[in-house]
Short mmCIF file of C-alpha atoms in Angstrom, two decimals:
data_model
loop_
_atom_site.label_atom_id
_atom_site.label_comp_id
_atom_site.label_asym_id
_atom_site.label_seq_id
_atom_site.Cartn_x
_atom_site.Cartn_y
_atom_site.Cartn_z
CA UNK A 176 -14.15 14.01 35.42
CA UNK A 177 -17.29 14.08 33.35
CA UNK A 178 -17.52 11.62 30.41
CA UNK A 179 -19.97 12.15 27.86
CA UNK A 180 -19.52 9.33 25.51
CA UNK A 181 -18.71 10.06 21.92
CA UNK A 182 -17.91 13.39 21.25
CA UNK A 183 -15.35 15.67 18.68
CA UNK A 184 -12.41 16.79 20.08
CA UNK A 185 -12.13 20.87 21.18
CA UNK A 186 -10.37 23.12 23.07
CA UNK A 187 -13.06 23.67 25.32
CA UNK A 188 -13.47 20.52 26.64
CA UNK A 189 -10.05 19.78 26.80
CA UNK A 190 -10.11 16.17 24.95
CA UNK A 191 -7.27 16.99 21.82
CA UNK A 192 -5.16 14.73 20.67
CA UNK A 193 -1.19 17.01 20.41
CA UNK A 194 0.24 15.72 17.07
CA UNK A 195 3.87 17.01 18.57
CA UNK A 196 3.25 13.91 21.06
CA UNK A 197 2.36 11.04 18.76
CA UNK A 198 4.90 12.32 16.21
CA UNK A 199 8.09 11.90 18.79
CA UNK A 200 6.73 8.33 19.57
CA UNK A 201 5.51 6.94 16.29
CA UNK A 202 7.68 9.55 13.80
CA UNK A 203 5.05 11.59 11.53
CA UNK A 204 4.88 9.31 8.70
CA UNK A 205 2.82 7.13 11.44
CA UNK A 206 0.80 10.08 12.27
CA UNK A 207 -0.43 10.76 9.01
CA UNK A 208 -0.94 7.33 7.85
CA UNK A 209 -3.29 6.64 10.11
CA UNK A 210 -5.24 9.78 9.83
CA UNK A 211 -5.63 9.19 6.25
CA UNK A 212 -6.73 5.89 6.72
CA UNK A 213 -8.91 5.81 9.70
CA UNK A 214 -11.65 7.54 8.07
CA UNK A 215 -12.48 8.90 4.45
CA UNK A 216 -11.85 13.03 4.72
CA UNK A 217 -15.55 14.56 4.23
CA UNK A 218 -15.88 11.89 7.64
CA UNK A 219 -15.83 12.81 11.20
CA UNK A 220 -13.01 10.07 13.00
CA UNK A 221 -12.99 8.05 15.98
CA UNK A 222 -9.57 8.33 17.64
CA UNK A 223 -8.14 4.86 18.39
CA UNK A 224 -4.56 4.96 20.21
CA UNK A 225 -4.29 1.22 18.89
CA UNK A 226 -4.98 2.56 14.99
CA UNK A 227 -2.01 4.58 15.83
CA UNK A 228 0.17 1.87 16.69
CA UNK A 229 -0.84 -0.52 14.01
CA UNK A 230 -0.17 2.35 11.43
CA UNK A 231 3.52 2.24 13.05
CA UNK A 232 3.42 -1.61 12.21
CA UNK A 233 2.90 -1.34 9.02
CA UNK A 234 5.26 1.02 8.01
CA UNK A 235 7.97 -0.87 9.52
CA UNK A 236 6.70 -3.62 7.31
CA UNK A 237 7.62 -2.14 4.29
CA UNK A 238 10.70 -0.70 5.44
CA UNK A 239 11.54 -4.18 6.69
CA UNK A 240 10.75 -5.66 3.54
CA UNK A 241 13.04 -2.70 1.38
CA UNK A 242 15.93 -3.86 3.62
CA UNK A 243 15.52 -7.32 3.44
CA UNK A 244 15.35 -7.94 -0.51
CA UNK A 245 17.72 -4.53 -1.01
CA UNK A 246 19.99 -6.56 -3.01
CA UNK A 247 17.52 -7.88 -5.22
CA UNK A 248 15.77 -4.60 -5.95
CA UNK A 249 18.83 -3.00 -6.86
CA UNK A 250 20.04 -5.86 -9.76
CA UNK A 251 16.66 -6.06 -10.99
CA UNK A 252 15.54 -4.47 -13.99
CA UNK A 253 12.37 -4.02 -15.89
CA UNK A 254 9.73 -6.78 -15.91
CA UNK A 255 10.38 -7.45 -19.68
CA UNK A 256 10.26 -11.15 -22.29
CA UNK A 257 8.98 -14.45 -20.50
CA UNK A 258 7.91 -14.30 -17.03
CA UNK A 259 7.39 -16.92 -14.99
CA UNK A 260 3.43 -17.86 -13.96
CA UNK A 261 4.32 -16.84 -9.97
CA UNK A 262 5.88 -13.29 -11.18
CA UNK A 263 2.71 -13.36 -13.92
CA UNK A 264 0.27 -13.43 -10.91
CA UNK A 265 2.22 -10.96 -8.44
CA UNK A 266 2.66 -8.34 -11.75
CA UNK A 267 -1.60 -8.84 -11.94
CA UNK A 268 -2.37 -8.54 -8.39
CA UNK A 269 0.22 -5.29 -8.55
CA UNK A 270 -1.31 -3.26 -11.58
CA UNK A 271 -5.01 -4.48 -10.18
CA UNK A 272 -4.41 -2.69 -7.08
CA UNK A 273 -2.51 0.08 -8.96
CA UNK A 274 -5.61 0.80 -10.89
CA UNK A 275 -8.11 1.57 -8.14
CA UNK A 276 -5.46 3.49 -6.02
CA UNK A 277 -4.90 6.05 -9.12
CA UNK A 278 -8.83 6.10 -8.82
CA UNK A 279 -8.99 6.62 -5.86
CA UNK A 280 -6.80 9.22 -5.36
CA UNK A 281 -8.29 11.61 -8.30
CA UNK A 282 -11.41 11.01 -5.44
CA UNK A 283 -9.36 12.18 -2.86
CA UNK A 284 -10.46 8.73 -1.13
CA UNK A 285 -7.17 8.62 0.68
CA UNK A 286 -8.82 5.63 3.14
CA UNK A 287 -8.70 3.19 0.14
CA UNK A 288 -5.37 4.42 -1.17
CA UNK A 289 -3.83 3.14 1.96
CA UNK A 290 -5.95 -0.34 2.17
CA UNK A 291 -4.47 -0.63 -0.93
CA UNK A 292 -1.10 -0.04 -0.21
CA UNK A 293 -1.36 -2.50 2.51
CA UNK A 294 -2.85 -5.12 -0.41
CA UNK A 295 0.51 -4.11 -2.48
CA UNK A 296 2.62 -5.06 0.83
CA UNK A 297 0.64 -8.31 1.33
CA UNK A 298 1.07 -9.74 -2.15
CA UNK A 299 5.18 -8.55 -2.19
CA UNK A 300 5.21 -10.54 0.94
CA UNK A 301 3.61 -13.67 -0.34
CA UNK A 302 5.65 -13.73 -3.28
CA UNK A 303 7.75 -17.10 -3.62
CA UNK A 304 8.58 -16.97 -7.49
CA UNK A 305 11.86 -14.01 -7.01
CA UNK A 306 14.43 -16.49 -8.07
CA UNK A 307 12.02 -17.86 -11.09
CA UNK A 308 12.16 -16.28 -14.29
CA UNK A 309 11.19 -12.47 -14.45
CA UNK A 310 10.70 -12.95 -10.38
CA UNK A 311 12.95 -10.21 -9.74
CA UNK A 312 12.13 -7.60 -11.95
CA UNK A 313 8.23 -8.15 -10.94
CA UNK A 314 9.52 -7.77 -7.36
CA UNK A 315 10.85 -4.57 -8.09
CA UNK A 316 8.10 -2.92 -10.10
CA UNK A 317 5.67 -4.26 -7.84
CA UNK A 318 7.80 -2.08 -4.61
CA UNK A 319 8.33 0.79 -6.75
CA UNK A 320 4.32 1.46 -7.31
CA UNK A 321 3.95 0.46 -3.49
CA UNK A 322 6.13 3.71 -2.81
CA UNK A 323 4.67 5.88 -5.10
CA UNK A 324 1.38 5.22 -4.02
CA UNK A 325 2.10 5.73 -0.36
CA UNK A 326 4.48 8.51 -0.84
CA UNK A 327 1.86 11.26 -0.28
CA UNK A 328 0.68 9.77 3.00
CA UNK A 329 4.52 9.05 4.52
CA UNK A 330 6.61 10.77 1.96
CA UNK A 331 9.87 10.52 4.71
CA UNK A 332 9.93 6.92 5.04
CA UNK A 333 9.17 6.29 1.10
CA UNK A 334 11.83 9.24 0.01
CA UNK A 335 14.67 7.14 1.79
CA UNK A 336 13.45 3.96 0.97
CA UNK A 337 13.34 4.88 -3.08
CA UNK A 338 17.34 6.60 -2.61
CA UNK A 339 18.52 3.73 -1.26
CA UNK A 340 17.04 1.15 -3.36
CA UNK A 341 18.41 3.15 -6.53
CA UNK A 342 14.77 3.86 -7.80
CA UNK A 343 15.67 7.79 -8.12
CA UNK A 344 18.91 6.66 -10.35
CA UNK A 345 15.96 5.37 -12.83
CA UNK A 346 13.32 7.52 -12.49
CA UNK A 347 15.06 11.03 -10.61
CA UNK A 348 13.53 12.43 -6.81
CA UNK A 349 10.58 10.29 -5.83
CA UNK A 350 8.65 14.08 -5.63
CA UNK A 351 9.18 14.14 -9.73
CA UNK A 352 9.26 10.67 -10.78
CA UNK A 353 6.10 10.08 -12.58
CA UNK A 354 3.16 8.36 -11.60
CA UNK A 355 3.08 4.74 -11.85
CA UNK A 356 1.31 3.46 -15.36
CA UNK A 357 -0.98 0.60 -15.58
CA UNK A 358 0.33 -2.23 -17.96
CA UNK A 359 -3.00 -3.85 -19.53
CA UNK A 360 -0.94 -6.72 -20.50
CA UNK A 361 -0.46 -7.68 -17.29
CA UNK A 362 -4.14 -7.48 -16.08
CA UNK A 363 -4.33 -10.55 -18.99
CA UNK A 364 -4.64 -14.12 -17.57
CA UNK A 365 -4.06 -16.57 -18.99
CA UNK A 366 -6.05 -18.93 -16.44
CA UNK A 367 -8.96 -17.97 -14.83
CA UNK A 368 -10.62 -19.24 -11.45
CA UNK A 369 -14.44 -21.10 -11.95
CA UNK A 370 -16.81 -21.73 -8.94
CA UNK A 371 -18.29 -25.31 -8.94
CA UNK A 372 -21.87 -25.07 -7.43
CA UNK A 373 -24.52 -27.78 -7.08
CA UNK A 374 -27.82 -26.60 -6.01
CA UNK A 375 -26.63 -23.46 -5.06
CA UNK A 376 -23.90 -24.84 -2.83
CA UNK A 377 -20.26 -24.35 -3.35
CA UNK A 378 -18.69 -27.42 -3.65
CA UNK A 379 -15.15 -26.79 -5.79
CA UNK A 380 -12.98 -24.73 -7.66
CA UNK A 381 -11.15 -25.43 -11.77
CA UNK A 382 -8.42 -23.36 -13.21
CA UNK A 383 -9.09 -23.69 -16.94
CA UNK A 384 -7.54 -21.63 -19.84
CA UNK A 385 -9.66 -17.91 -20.34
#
């Protein structure tokens, strides 16, 4: 065996990667995942085995998290009225990320799209306000643009989730049901974050009314 470092994969030298392979170990939602995310398109890509795998761990990540607050997602209803300041922050962090991923796909910059479904996921999961008021229904939205967004990349996995979570009763087959909107209202705070610096230094933080 010869190795000569770096180099793109050809028939010639015998160094492809079979799809058929990684798709009956990982399933092909996996596959493609983690080919749209490794590297922007126009990009040549390093294959990582371990890129593969952690594409696999995400994915059961969200279907984990669909099966473990099914009940919830089902009763919910629309993020409407009062809201509490936890499902306030969750319904800002959802349409923030919502906004760059419909950027980012009309750039076909299916990398980012995926970071930020994996932003979506992370802010779902640190979500402590469902049982406070409008905690629910922000739960739900926020799960329904995480599917839509990552439909494209592992439409089998997000198809099932959105039947069985009774997103297509609302809004039909997730291939029809239309893209996600961003609310402006909710990209409102009502509190915003200020750095305290002294000489340059960071040396605190203040929440104070915008």
């Amino acid at each position: 065996v010869t190795y000569e470092g770096w180099t793109t994969m050809s028939k010639s030298k015998n160094n492809g990667v079979d799809p058929q392979a990684l798709i009956e170990r990982y399933g092909a939602d996996t596959a493609r995942l983690f080919v749209m995310f490794a590297s922007p398109p126009e990009q040549t890509l390093e294959w990582n085995d371990a890129g593969v795998e952690g594409a696999g761990r995400f994915l059961r990540r969200v279907w984990n998290f669909g099966a473990k607050h099914a009940e919830i997602v089902k009763a919910a209803g629309e993020p409407t009225g009062a809201m509490s300041a936890a499902a306030k922050a969750l319904r800002f962090d959802v349409h923030t990320v919502l906004r760059q991923v419909s950027y980012d796909y009309e750039r076909m910059q299916y990398n980012t799209v995926v970071s930020g479904g994996m932003k979506l996921l992370n802010a779902l999961e640190a979500f402590k306000g469902v049982d406070a008021e409008g905690g629910a229904a922000a739960l739900r939205e926020g799960y329904g643009v995480l599917l839509r967004a990552l439909y494209p990349a592992c439409p089998h996995t997000t198809w099932v989730l959105w039947q069985e979570l009774g997103y297509a009763a609302q809004y039909g087959d997730l291939l029809d049901a239309p893209w996600p909107q961003v609310d402006e209202a909710a990209l409102v705070q009502d509190e915003v974050e200020l750095m305290l610096q002294v000489n340059g230094k960071l040396r605190g933080a203040i929440k104070v009314p915008a």
